[in-house]
């Protein structure tokens, strides 16, 4: 073999090695990027409670594995006793697992020294806003969290203003909370969490005590925070009509996750809705009734979209 042939073989081998090296680097970059996007990681989570006499142990969550990424809008749903609220309370260390662990940006919730940092990153809004209110005046209530961090007064004022404007409650900053509607109180509760500048807000059935207008206002606020600010939203719910706001749906039953997907995964199987004990959707009810009569409409939870689809059907003479 002459020198030229050896030289060519050497160059080819070098090219192949460089190509393989690039592939490995690309894969590493993808893995690193995916890891960076993870906000909350749940690993083999098991949690149980004992009966009042402490004789019986009841397993509430069984071997849960889950990743929540930055910027997602997630709905966690299931019937009463499915474990959805218990799972949510693990995300910011309100509850700690018996087995497994929860990591928030790589930090374990079992790390007591970091628990305050974790709770500042992962805020929580409860079902009844009255349980979260600590002051009688709106702006004072929102200022409570930042004040406890010992921030300068000027910075607190800016945070309160920014948070109240984000939930469209700035005009009510001097109002008494007793004079507000349920929906308005819930938005103030969200503002109080926002003032701590979390990267994620967990909401445990925040609309269950509200009228339709209050529910819509709160959900639109959450959608705006997610789309405009990039805030990660985790919404605990059992109301099907709230699912249209979520990018991803996690369905729970008997302490386990049995579905992790998108809205179509729920809509494609009526059995899921029955199993979960979800509120009935008028849109879906109409769509399924029409389907029984041989009239097919796209499955949706959005009333406006449902009406538009019906108009199209009428125009087409079907």
PDB file of C-alpha atoms in Angstrom:
ATOM      1  CA  UNK A   1       0.000   0.000   0.000  1.00  0.00           C
ATOM      2  CA  UNK A   2       1.480   3.353  -1.033  1.00  0.00           C
ATOM      3  CA  UNK A   3       1.763   6.464   1.145  1.00  0.00           C
ATOM      4  CA  UNK A   4      -1.188   8.185  -0.608  1.00  0.00           C
ATOM      5  CA  UNK A   5      -3.569   5.270   0.164  1.00  0.00           C
ATOM      6  CA  UNK A   6      -2.536   5.247   3.808  1.00  0.00           C
ATOM      7  CA  UNK A   7      -3.022   9.007   3.963  1.00  0.00           C
ATOM      8  CA  UNK A   8      -6.546   8.745   2.466  1.00  0.00           C
ATOM      9  CA  UNK A   9      -7.521   5.975   4.895  1.00  0.00           C
ATOM     10  CA  UNK A  10      -6.231   8.052   7.775  1.00  0.00           C
ATOM     11  CA  UNK A  11      -8.303  11.055   6.667  1.00  0.00           C
ATOM     12  CA  UNK A  12     -11.445   8.922   6.284  1.00  0.00           C
ATOM     13  CA  UNK A  13     -10.945   7.399   9.721  1.00  0.00           C
ATOM     14  CA  UNK A  14     -10.446  10.903  11.164  1.00  0.00           C
ATOM     15  CA  UNK A  15     -13.679  12.115   9.506  1.00  0.00           C
ATOM     16  CA  UNK A  16     -15.652   9.147  10.925  1.00  0.00           C
ATOM     17  CA  UNK A  17     -14.254   9.730  14.404  1.00  0.00           C
ATOM     18  CA  UNK A  18     -15.100  13.441  14.244  1.00  0.00           C
ATOM     19  CA  UNK A  19     -18.624  12.634  13.027  1.00  0.00           C
ATOM     20  CA  UNK A  20     -19.155  10.162  15.885  1.00  0.00           C
ATOM     21  CA  UNK A  21     -17.776  12.717  18.326  1.00  0.00           C
ATOM     22  CA  UNK A  22     -20.242  15.346  17.043  1.00  0.00           C
ATOM     23  CA  UNK A  23     -23.138  12.879  17.422  1.00  0.00           C
ATOM     24  CA  UNK A  24     -22.148  12.156  21.024  1.00  0.00           C
ATOM     25  CA  UNK A  25     -21.859  15.887  21.760  1.00  0.00           C
ATOM     26  CA  UNK A  26     -25.288  16.558  20.210  1.00  0.00           C
ATOM     27  CA  UNK A  27     -26.841  13.794  22.343  1.00  0.00           C
ATOM     28  CA  UNK A  28     -25.152  15.195  25.451  1.00  0.00           C
ATOM     29  CA  UNK A  29     -26.457  18.664  24.611  1.00  0.00           C
ATOM     30  CA  UNK A  30     -30.015  17.308  24.207  1.00  0.00           C
ATOM     31  CA  UNK A  31     -29.806  15.490  27.536  1.00  0.00           C
ATOM     32  CA  UNK A  32     -28.374  18.546  29.289  1.00  0.00           C
ATOM     33  CA  UNK A  33     -31.087  20.766  27.776  1.00  0.00           C
ATOM     34  CA  UNK A  34     -33.838  18.353  28.839  1.00  0.00           C
ATOM     35  CA  UNK A  35     -32.381  18.288  32.363  1.00  0.00           C
ATOM     36  CA  UNK A  36     -32.278  22.091  32.447  1.00  0.00           C
ATOM     37  CA  UNK A  37     -35.951  22.294  31.415  1.00  0.00           C
ATOM     38  CA  UNK A  38     -37.050  20.105  34.332  1.00  0.00           C
ATOM     39  CA  UNK A  39     -38.508  22.124  37.179  1.00  0.00           C
ATOM     40  CA  UNK A  40     -39.970  19.395  39.389  1.00  0.00           C
ATOM     41  CA  UNK A  41     -38.882  15.753  39.295  1.00  0.00           C
ATOM     42  CA  UNK A  42     -40.782  13.099  41.237  1.00  0.00           C
ATOM     43  CA  UNK A  43     -38.914   9.838  41.717  1.00  0.00           C
ATOM     44  CA  UNK A  44     -40.559   6.668  43.100  1.00  0.00           C
ATOM     45  CA  UNK A  45     -42.801   8.669  45.448  1.00  0.00           C
ATOM     46  CA  UNK A  46     -44.752   6.631  47.989  1.00  0.00           C
ATOM     47  CA  UNK A  47     -46.736   8.265  50.782  1.00  0.00           C
ATOM     48  CA  UNK A  48     -49.073   6.829  53.400  1.00  0.00           C
ATOM     49  CA  UNK A  49     -51.121   7.902  56.392  1.00  0.00           C
ATOM     50  CA  UNK A  50     -52.123   6.015  59.503  1.00  0.00           C
ATOM     51  CA  UNK A  51     -55.662   5.776  60.846  1.00  0.00           C
ATOM     52  CA  UNK A  52     -56.569   7.807  63.940  1.00  0.00           C
ATOM     53  CA  UNK A  53     -55.844   4.848  66.210  1.00  0.00           C
ATOM     54  CA  UNK A  54     -52.552   4.352  64.291  1.00  0.00           C
ATOM     55  CA  UNK A  55     -53.346   0.678  63.762  1.00  0.00           C
ATOM     56  CA  UNK A  56     -53.928   0.788  59.999  1.00  0.00           C
ATOM     57  CA  UNK A  57     -51.647   2.247  57.347  1.00  0.00           C
ATOM     58  CA  UNK A  58     -53.346   3.661  54.234  1.00  0.00           C
ATOM     59  CA  UNK A  59     -51.206   4.143  51.131  1.00  0.00           C
ATOM     60  CA  UNK A  60     -52.197   7.435  49.484  1.00  0.00           C
ATOM     61  CA  UNK A  61     -49.573   7.591  46.711  1.00  0.00           C
ATOM     62  CA  UNK A  62     -47.866   4.581  45.146  1.00  0.00           C
ATOM     63  CA  UNK A  63     -44.541   4.722  43.302  1.00  0.00           C
ATOM     64  CA  UNK A  64     -45.187   7.995  41.419  1.00  0.00           C
ATOM     65  CA  UNK A  65     -42.694   9.065  38.737  1.00  0.00           C
ATOM     66  CA  UNK A  66     -43.202  12.415  37.032  1.00  0.00           C
ATOM     67  CA  UNK A  67     -41.363  15.371  35.504  1.00  0.00           C
ATOM     68  CA  UNK A  68     -42.809  18.885  35.279  1.00  0.00           C
ATOM     69  CA  UNK A  69     -40.970  21.168  32.868  1.00  0.00           C
ATOM     70  CA  UNK A  70     -40.521  24.912  33.013  1.00  0.00           C
ATOM     71  CA  UNK A  71     -43.299  26.871  31.297  1.00  0.00           C
ATOM     72  CA  UNK A  72     -45.863  24.048  31.177  1.00  0.00           C
ATOM     73  CA  UNK A  73     -49.556  24.432  32.015  1.00  0.00           C
ATOM     74  CA  UNK A  74     -50.504  21.123  33.607  1.00  0.00           C
ATOM     75  CA  UNK A  75     -53.869  19.916  34.863  1.00  0.00           C
ATOM     76  CA  UNK A  76     -53.859  17.141  37.465  1.00  0.00           C
ATOM     77  CA  UNK A  77     -57.281  15.583  37.797  1.00  0.00           C
ATOM     78  CA  UNK A  78     -59.064  12.736  39.456  1.00  0.00           C
ATOM     79  CA  UNK A  79     -62.013  12.018  41.671  1.00  0.00           C
ATOM     80  CA  UNK A  80     -61.988  12.636  45.428  1.00  0.00           C
ATOM     81  CA  UNK A  81     -59.461  10.397  47.163  1.00  0.00           C
ATOM     82  CA  UNK A  82     -57.383   9.826  44.019  1.00  0.00           C
ATOM     83  CA  UNK A  83     -54.334  11.482  45.615  1.00  0.00           C
ATOM     84  CA  UNK A  84     -54.084  14.547  43.358  1.00  0.00           C
ATOM     85  CA  UNK A  85     -54.011  17.142  46.159  1.00  0.00           C
ATOM     86  CA  UNK A  86     -51.646  15.025  48.240  1.00  0.00           C
ATOM     87  CA  UNK A  87     -49.284  14.794  45.270  1.00  0.00           C
ATOM     88  CA  UNK A  88     -49.399  18.573  44.753  1.00  0.00           C
ATOM     89  CA  UNK A  89     -48.494  19.208  48.401  1.00  0.00           C
ATOM     90  CA  UNK A  90     -45.293  17.244  47.865  1.00  0.00           C
ATOM     91  CA  UNK A  91     -44.102  19.618  45.139  1.00  0.00           C
ATOM     92  CA  UNK A  92     -43.077  22.364  47.569  1.00  0.00           C
ATOM     93  CA  UNK A  93     -42.401  20.295  50.665  1.00  0.00           C
ATOM     94  CA  UNK A  94     -45.696  20.766  52.527  1.00  0.00           C
ATOM     95  CA  UNK A  95     -45.650  16.964  52.676  1.00  0.00           C
ATOM     96  CA  UNK A  96     -42.534  14.768  52.496  1.00  0.00           C
ATOM     97  CA  UNK A  97     -42.451  11.280  50.941  1.00  0.00           C
ATOM     98  CA  UNK A  98     -42.128   8.063  52.931  1.00  0.00           C
ATOM     99  CA  UNK A  99     -40.140   6.639  50.027  1.00  0.00           C
ATOM    100  CA  UNK A 100     -38.559   8.252  46.975  1.00  0.00           C
ATOM    101  CA  UNK A 101     -37.872  11.964  46.578  1.00  0.00           C
ATOM    102  CA  UNK A 102     -38.996  15.195  44.939  1.00  0.00           C
ATOM    103  CA  UNK A 103     -36.410  17.447  43.343  1.00  0.00           C
ATOM    104  CA  UNK A 104     -37.023  21.128  42.579  1.00  0.00           C
ATOM    105  CA  UNK A 105     -34.372  22.250  40.098  1.00  0.00           C
ATOM    106  CA  UNK A 106     -32.238  19.411  41.405  1.00  0.00           C
ATOM    107  CA  UNK A 107     -32.746  20.223  45.121  1.00  0.00           C
ATOM    108  CA  UNK A 108     -34.494  17.645  47.315  1.00  0.00           C
ATOM    109  CA  UNK A 109     -37.499  18.797  49.350  1.00  0.00           C
ATOM    110  CA  UNK A 110     -36.012  16.727  52.196  1.00  0.00           C
ATOM    111  CA  UNK A 111     -33.194  19.269  52.428  1.00  0.00           C
ATOM    112  CA  UNK A 112     -34.468  21.417  55.330  1.00  0.00           C
ATOM    113  CA  UNK A 113     -31.848  24.106  54.725  1.00  0.00           C
ATOM    114  CA  UNK A 114     -33.267  24.698  51.218  1.00  0.00           C
ATOM    115  CA  UNK A 115     -36.976  24.380  52.018  1.00  0.00           C
ATOM    116  CA  UNK A 116     -37.582  28.151  52.185  1.00  0.00           C
ATOM    117  CA  UNK A 117     -35.919  28.584  48.777  1.00  0.00           C
ATOM    118  CA  UNK A 118     -38.042  25.783  47.328  1.00  0.00           C
ATOM    119  CA  UNK A 119     -41.286  27.310  48.655  1.00  0.00           C
ATOM    120  CA  UNK A 120     -40.332  30.675  47.214  1.00  0.00           C
ATOM    121  CA  UNK A 121     -39.919  29.030  43.790  1.00  0.00           C
ATOM    122  CA  UNK A 122     -43.039  26.851  44.033  1.00  0.00           C
ATOM    123  CA  UNK A 123     -46.003  28.896  45.266  1.00  0.00           C
ATOM    124  CA  UNK A 124     -49.353  27.392  46.232  1.00  0.00           C
ATOM    125  CA  UNK A 125     -52.933  28.692  46.117  1.00  0.00           C
ATOM    126  CA  UNK A 126     -55.583  26.775  48.041  1.00  0.00           C
ATOM    127  CA  UNK A 127     -59.231  26.022  47.349  1.00  0.00           C
ATOM    128  CA  UNK A 128     -60.637  28.612  49.759  1.00  0.00           C
ATOM    129  CA  UNK A 129     -58.959  32.042  49.399  1.00  0.00           C
ATOM    130  CA  UNK A 130     -60.090  32.989  52.930  1.00  0.00           C
ATOM    131  CA  UNK A 131     -57.633  30.393  54.281  1.00  0.00           C
ATOM    132  CA  UNK A 132     -54.774  32.293  52.647  1.00  0.00           C
ATOM    133  CA  UNK A 133     -55.763  35.860  53.514  1.00  0.00           C
ATOM    134  CA  UNK A 134     -53.777  37.432  56.366  1.00  0.00           C
ATOM    135  CA  UNK A 135     -54.839  41.092  56.144  1.00  0.00           C
ATOM    136  CA  UNK A 136     -58.045  43.088  55.694  1.00  0.00           C
ATOM    137  CA  UNK A 137     -56.726  45.340  52.883  1.00  0.00           C
ATOM    138  CA  UNK A 138     -55.741  44.024  49.446  1.00  0.00           C
ATOM    139  CA  UNK A 139     -52.297  45.630  49.077  1.00  0.00           C
ATOM    140  CA  UNK A 140     -51.339  44.779  52.660  1.00  0.00           C
ATOM    141  CA  UNK A 141     -52.246  41.144  52.090  1.00  0.00           C
ATOM    142  CA  UNK A 142     -50.137  40.935  48.917  1.00  0.00           C
ATOM    143  CA  UNK A 143     -47.225  42.632  50.706  1.00  0.00           C
ATOM    144  CA  UNK A 144     -47.169  40.055  53.511  1.00  0.00           C
ATOM    145  CA  UNK A 145     -44.786  37.587  51.798  1.00  0.00           C
ATOM    146  CA  UNK A 146     -42.151  40.114  50.638  1.00  0.00           C
ATOM    147  CA  UNK A 147     -42.250  41.828  54.042  1.00  0.00           C
ATOM    148  CA  UNK A 148     -41.366  38.535  55.696  1.00  0.00           C
ATOM    149  CA  UNK A 149     -38.351  38.275  53.416  1.00  0.00           C
ATOM    150  CA  UNK A 150     -37.132  41.539  54.913  1.00  0.00           C
ATOM    151  CA  UNK A 151     -37.083  43.380  51.591  1.00  0.00           C
ATOM    152  CA  UNK A 152     -36.746  47.183  51.416  1.00  0.00           C
ATOM    153  CA  UNK A 153     -40.062  49.095  51.406  1.00  0.00           C
ATOM    154  CA  UNK A 154     -39.560  50.483  47.877  1.00  0.00           C
ATOM    155  CA  UNK A 155     -38.981  46.991  46.489  1.00  0.00           C
ATOM    156  CA  UNK A 156     -42.075  45.665  48.275  1.00  0.00           C
ATOM    157  CA  UNK A 157     -44.223  48.456  46.788  1.00  0.00           C
ATOM    158  CA  UNK A 158     -42.972  47.582  43.278  1.00  0.00           C
ATOM    159  CA  UNK A 159     -43.659  43.866  43.763  1.00  0.00           C
ATOM    160  CA  UNK A 160     -47.180  44.515  45.087  1.00  0.00           C
ATOM    161  CA  UNK A 161     -47.986  46.826  42.174  1.00  0.00           C
ATOM    162  CA  UNK A 162     -46.611  44.399  39.588  1.00  0.00           C
ATOM    163  CA  UNK A 163     -48.448  41.409  41.105  1.00  0.00           C
ATOM    164  CA  UNK A 164     -51.820  43.161  41.386  1.00  0.00           C
ATOM    165  CA  UNK A 165     -51.572  44.447  37.817  1.00  0.00           C
ATOM    166  CA  UNK A 166     -50.766  40.924  36.605  1.00  0.00           C
ATOM    167  CA  UNK A 167     -54.091  39.643  38.014  1.00  0.00           C
ATOM    168  CA  UNK A 168     -55.961  42.847  37.073  1.00  0.00           C
ATOM    169  CA  UNK A 169     -56.700  43.794  40.701  1.00  0.00           C
ATOM    170  CA  UNK A 170     -54.561  46.936  40.990  1.00  0.00           C
ATOM    171  CA  UNK A 171     -57.622  49.229  41.040  1.00  0.00           C
ATOM    172  CA  UNK A 172     -58.769  47.381  44.184  1.00  0.00           C
ATOM    173  CA  UNK A 173     -55.468  47.759  46.055  1.00  0.00           C
ATOM    174  CA  UNK A 174     -57.028  49.944  48.795  1.00  0.00           C
ATOM    175  CA  UNK A 175     -60.196  47.846  49.052  1.00  0.00           C
ATOM    176  CA  UNK A 176     -61.273  45.731  51.988  1.00  0.00           C
ATOM    177  CA  UNK A 177     -61.080  42.024  51.186  1.00  0.00           C
ATOM    178  CA  UNK A 178     -64.469  41.534  52.842  1.00  0.00           C
ATOM    179  CA  UNK A 179     -66.027  43.600  50.044  1.00  0.00           C
ATOM    180  CA  UNK A 180     -64.624  41.446  47.218  1.00  0.00           C
ATOM    181  CA  UNK A 181     -66.277  38.561  45.392  1.00  0.00           C
ATOM    182  CA  UNK A 182     -64.918  35.007  45.651  1.00  0.00           C
ATOM    183  CA  UNK A 183     -63.222  35.292  42.268  1.00  0.00           C
ATOM    184  CA  UNK A 184     -61.591  38.592  43.194  1.00  0.00           C
ATOM    185  CA  UNK A 185     -60.344  37.161  46.491  1.00  0.00           C
ATOM    186  CA  UNK A 186     -58.814  34.222  44.646  1.00  0.00           C
ATOM    187  CA  UNK A 187     -57.013  36.582  42.276  1.00  0.00           C
ATOM    188  CA  UNK A 188     -55.656  38.495  45.296  1.00  0.00           C
ATOM    189  CA  UNK A 189     -54.435  35.166  46.712  1.00  0.00           C
ATOM    190  CA  UNK A 190     -52.665  34.507  43.396  1.00  0.00           C
ATOM    191  CA  UNK A 191     -51.153  38.015  43.539  1.00  0.00           C
ATOM    192  CA  UNK A 192     -49.851  37.257  47.027  1.00  0.00           C
ATOM    193  CA  UNK A 193     -48.025  34.221  45.642  1.00  0.00           C
ATOM    194  CA  UNK A 194     -46.792  36.182  42.605  1.00  0.00           C
ATOM    195  CA  UNK A 195     -45.239  38.820  44.869  1.00  0.00           C
ATOM    196  CA  UNK A 196     -42.766  36.132  45.962  1.00  0.00           C
ATOM    197  CA  UNK A 197     -41.760  35.785  42.279  1.00  0.00           C
ATOM    198  CA  UNK A 198     -42.171  31.994  41.996  1.00  0.00           C
ATOM    199  CA  UNK A 199     -41.367  30.150  38.778  1.00  0.00           C
ATOM    200  CA  UNK A 200     -44.336  27.822  39.399  1.00  0.00           C
ATOM    201  CA  UNK A 201     -47.796  28.204  40.930  1.00  0.00           C
ATOM    202  CA  UNK A 202     -49.749  25.176  42.156  1.00  0.00           C
ATOM    203  CA  UNK A 203     -53.487  25.718  42.539  1.00  0.00           C
ATOM    204  CA  UNK A 204     -55.613  23.199  44.434  1.00  0.00           C
ATOM    205  CA  UNK A 205     -59.120  23.391  42.900  1.00  0.00           C
ATOM    206  CA  UNK A 206     -59.062  27.215  43.011  1.00  0.00           C
ATOM    207  CA  UNK A 207     -62.362  27.636  41.137  1.00  0.00           C
ATOM    208  CA  UNK A 208     -64.523  25.059  42.930  1.00  0.00           C
ATOM    209  CA  UNK A 209     -66.149  27.696  45.179  1.00  0.00           C
ATOM    210  CA  UNK A 210     -66.624  30.322  42.448  1.00  0.00           C
ATOM    211  CA  UNK A 211     -69.484  31.303  40.166  1.00  0.00           C
ATOM    212  CA  UNK A 212     -68.987  30.957  36.363  1.00  0.00           C
ATOM    213  CA  UNK A 213     -67.694  34.531  35.960  1.00  0.00           C
ATOM    214  CA  UNK A 214     -65.265  34.216  38.870  1.00  0.00           C
ATOM    215  CA  UNK A 215     -64.055  30.877  37.516  1.00  0.00           C
ATOM    216  CA  UNK A 216     -63.444  32.306  34.057  1.00  0.00           C
ATOM    217  CA  UNK A 217     -61.582  35.345  35.451  1.00  0.00           C
ATOM    218  CA  UNK A 218     -59.246  33.158  37.521  1.00  0.00           C
ATOM    219  CA  UNK A 219     -58.546  30.751  34.645  1.00  0.00           C
ATOM    220  CA  UNK A 220     -57.865  33.610  32.213  1.00  0.00           C
ATOM    221  CA  UNK A 221     -55.447  35.072  34.781  1.00  0.00           C
ATOM    222  CA  UNK A 222     -53.587  31.753  34.974  1.00  0.00           C
ATOM    223  CA  UNK A 223     -53.451  31.464  31.191  1.00  0.00           C
ATOM    224  CA  UNK A 224     -52.058  34.990  30.910  1.00  0.00           C
ATOM    225  CA  UNK A 225     -49.379  34.312  33.539  1.00  0.00           C
ATOM    226  CA  UNK A 226     -48.374  31.149  31.709  1.00  0.00           C
ATOM    227  CA  UNK A 227     -48.279  32.592  28.192  1.00  0.00           C
ATOM    228  CA  UNK A 228     -46.965  36.103  28.940  1.00  0.00           C
ATOM    229  CA  UNK A 229     -44.657  35.471  31.909  1.00  0.00           C
ATOM    230  CA  UNK A 230     -43.683  31.851  31.305  1.00  0.00           C
ATOM    231  CA  UNK A 231     -44.929  30.886  34.785  1.00  0.00           C
ATOM    232  CA  UNK A 232     -45.368  27.140  35.200  1.00  0.00           C
ATOM    233  CA  UNK A 233     -48.955  26.372  36.216  1.00  0.00           C
ATOM    234  CA  UNK A 234     -50.094  23.163  37.939  1.00  0.00           C
ATOM    235  CA  UNK A 235     -53.892  23.159  38.236  1.00  0.00           C
ATOM    236  CA  UNK A 236     -55.596  20.551  40.433  1.00  0.00           C
ATOM    237  CA  UNK A 237     -59.147  20.102  39.155  1.00  0.00           C
ATOM    238  CA  UNK A 238     -62.034  17.726  38.547  1.00  0.00           C
ATOM    239  CA  UNK A 239     -63.850  20.032  36.117  1.00  0.00           C
ATOM    240  CA  UNK A 240     -63.595  18.948  32.482  1.00  0.00           C
ATOM    241  CA  UNK A 241     -64.183  22.447  31.127  1.00  0.00           C
ATOM    242  CA  UNK A 242     -60.918  23.616  32.713  1.00  0.00           C
ATOM    243  CA  UNK A 243     -58.891  21.087  30.725  1.00  0.00           C
ATOM    244  CA  UNK A 244     -58.888  23.261  27.594  1.00  0.00           C
ATOM    245  CA  UNK A 245     -56.410  25.574  29.339  1.00  0.00           C
ATOM    246  CA  UNK A 246     -53.825  22.821  29.922  1.00  0.00           C
ATOM    247  CA  UNK A 247     -51.002  21.767  27.608  1.00  0.00           C
ATOM    248  CA  UNK A 248     -50.735  18.456  29.432  1.00  0.00           C
ATOM    249  CA  UNK A 249     -53.104  16.385  31.568  1.00  0.00           C
ATOM    250  CA  UNK A 250     -52.149  13.987  34.348  1.00  0.00           C
ATOM    251  CA  UNK A 251     -55.024  11.745  35.423  1.00  0.00           C
ATOM    252  CA  UNK A 252     -54.909   9.962  38.776  1.00  0.00           C
ATOM    253  CA  UNK A 253     -56.810   7.126  40.373  1.00  0.00           C
ATOM    254  CA  UNK A 254     -56.241   5.293  43.670  1.00  0.00           C
ATOM    255  CA  UNK A 255     -52.910   7.000  44.295  1.00  0.00           C
ATOM    256  CA  UNK A 256     -51.386   6.235  40.902  1.00  0.00           C
ATOM    257  CA  UNK A 257     -51.013   8.000  37.554  1.00  0.00           C
ATOM    258  CA  UNK A 258     -52.856   6.109  34.855  1.00  0.00           C
ATOM    259  CA  UNK A 259     -52.711   8.765  32.124  1.00  0.00           C
ATOM    260  CA  UNK A 260     -50.151  11.436  31.251  1.00  0.00           C
ATOM    261  CA  UNK A 261     -50.950  13.067  27.947  1.00  0.00           C
ATOM    262  CA  UNK A 262     -52.993  15.718  26.167  1.00  0.00           C
ATOM    263  CA  UNK A 263     -56.681  16.593  26.001  1.00  0.00           C
ATOM    264  CA  UNK A 264     -57.312  14.266  23.054  1.00  0.00           C
ATOM    265  CA  UNK A 265     -56.241  11.310  25.202  1.00  0.00           C
ATOM    266  CA  UNK A 266     -59.092  12.088  27.604  1.00  0.00           C
ATOM    267  CA  UNK A 267     -61.661  12.886  24.917  1.00  0.00           C
ATOM    268  CA  UNK A 268     -60.933   9.782  22.855  1.00  0.00           C
ATOM    269  CA  UNK A 269     -62.250   7.488  25.590  1.00  0.00           C
ATOM    270  CA  UNK A 270     -65.495   8.185  27.461  1.00  0.00           C
ATOM    271  CA  UNK A 271     -64.538   5.579  30.068  1.00  0.00           C
ATOM    272  CA  UNK A 272     -61.777   7.868  31.351  1.00  0.00           C
ATOM    273  CA  UNK A 273     -64.273  10.595  32.232  1.00  0.00           C
ATOM    274  CA  UNK A 274     -66.531   8.156  34.063  1.00  0.00           C
ATOM    275  CA  UNK A 275     -63.617   6.566  35.924  1.00  0.00           C
ATOM    276  CA  UNK A 276     -62.340   9.951  37.048  1.00  0.00           C
ATOM    277  CA  UNK A 277     -65.741  11.138  38.241  1.00  0.00           C
ATOM    278  CA  UNK A 278     -65.362  14.365  36.264  1.00  0.00           C
ATOM    279  CA  UNK A 279     -68.006  17.074  36.034  1.00  0.00           C
ATOM    280  CA  UNK A 280     -70.143  16.583  32.936  1.00  0.00           C
ATOM    281  CA  UNK A 281     -69.427  18.839  29.983  1.00  0.00           C
ATOM    282  CA  UNK A 282     -72.423  20.172  28.054  1.00  0.00           C
ATOM    283  CA  UNK A 283     -70.316  20.312  24.894  1.00  0.00           C
ATOM    284  CA  UNK A 284     -69.226  16.688  25.154  1.00  0.00           C
ATOM    285  CA  UNK A 285     -72.731  15.584  26.104  1.00  0.00           C
ATOM    286  CA  UNK A 286     -74.131  17.236  22.959  1.00  0.00           C
ATOM    287  CA  UNK A 287     -71.333  15.862  20.768  1.00  0.00           C
ATOM    288  CA  UNK A 288     -71.855  12.294  22.024  1.00  0.00           C
ATOM    289  CA  UNK A 289     -75.642  12.512  21.569  1.00  0.00           C
ATOM    290  CA  UNK A 290     -75.239  13.707  18.003  1.00  0.00           C
ATOM    291  CA  UNK A 291     -72.707  10.930  17.370  1.00  0.00           C
ATOM    292  CA  UNK A 292     -75.304   8.350  18.443  1.00  0.00           C
ATOM    293  CA  UNK A 293     -77.545   9.729  15.670  1.00  0.00           C
ATOM    294  CA  UNK A 294     -74.760   9.463  13.102  1.00  0.00           C
ATOM    295  CA  UNK A 295     -73.745  13.155  13.185  1.00  0.00           C
ATOM    296  CA  UNK A 296     -70.034  13.586  13.864  1.00  0.00           C
ATOM    297  CA  UNK A 297     -68.608  16.757  15.392  1.00  0.00           C
ATOM    298  CA  UNK A 298     -64.997  17.286  16.513  1.00  0.00           C
ATOM    299  CA  UNK A 299     -64.686  16.613  20.238  1.00  0.00           C
ATOM    300  CA  UNK A 300     -64.032  19.787  22.216  1.00  0.00           C
ATOM    301  CA  UNK A 301     -64.692  21.343  25.614  1.00  0.00           C
ATOM    302  CA  UNK A 302     -64.788  24.887  24.249  1.00  0.00           C
ATOM    303  CA  UNK A 303     -68.390  26.112  23.913  1.00  0.00           C
ATOM    304  CA  UNK A 304     -67.487  28.715  21.270  1.00  0.00           C
ATOM    305  CA  UNK A 305     -65.707  26.126  19.153  1.00  0.00           C
ATOM    306  CA  UNK A 306     -68.636  23.731  19.571  1.00  0.00           C
ATOM    307  CA  UNK A 307     -71.120  26.400  18.384  1.00  0.00           C
ATOM    308  CA  UNK A 308     -68.914  27.260  15.362  1.00  0.00           C
ATOM    309  CA  UNK A 309     -68.714  23.574  14.426  1.00  0.00           C
ATOM    310  CA  UNK A 310     -72.517  23.319  14.619  1.00  0.00           C
ATOM    311  CA  UNK A 311     -72.917  26.383  12.340  1.00  0.00           C
ATOM    312  CA  UNK A 312     -70.542  24.832   9.795  1.00  0.00           C
ATOM    313  CA  UNK A 313     -72.553  21.624   9.898  1.00  0.00           C
ATOM    314  CA  UNK A 314     -75.806  23.533   9.288  1.00  0.00           C
ATOM    315  CA  UNK A 315     -74.261  25.494   6.391  1.00  0.00           C
ATOM    316  CA  UNK A 316     -73.088  22.259   4.803  1.00  0.00           C
ATOM    317  CA  UNK A 317     -76.674  20.997   5.025  1.00  0.00           C
ATOM    318  CA  UNK A 318     -75.844  18.013   7.208  1.00  0.00           C
TER     319      UNK A 318
END
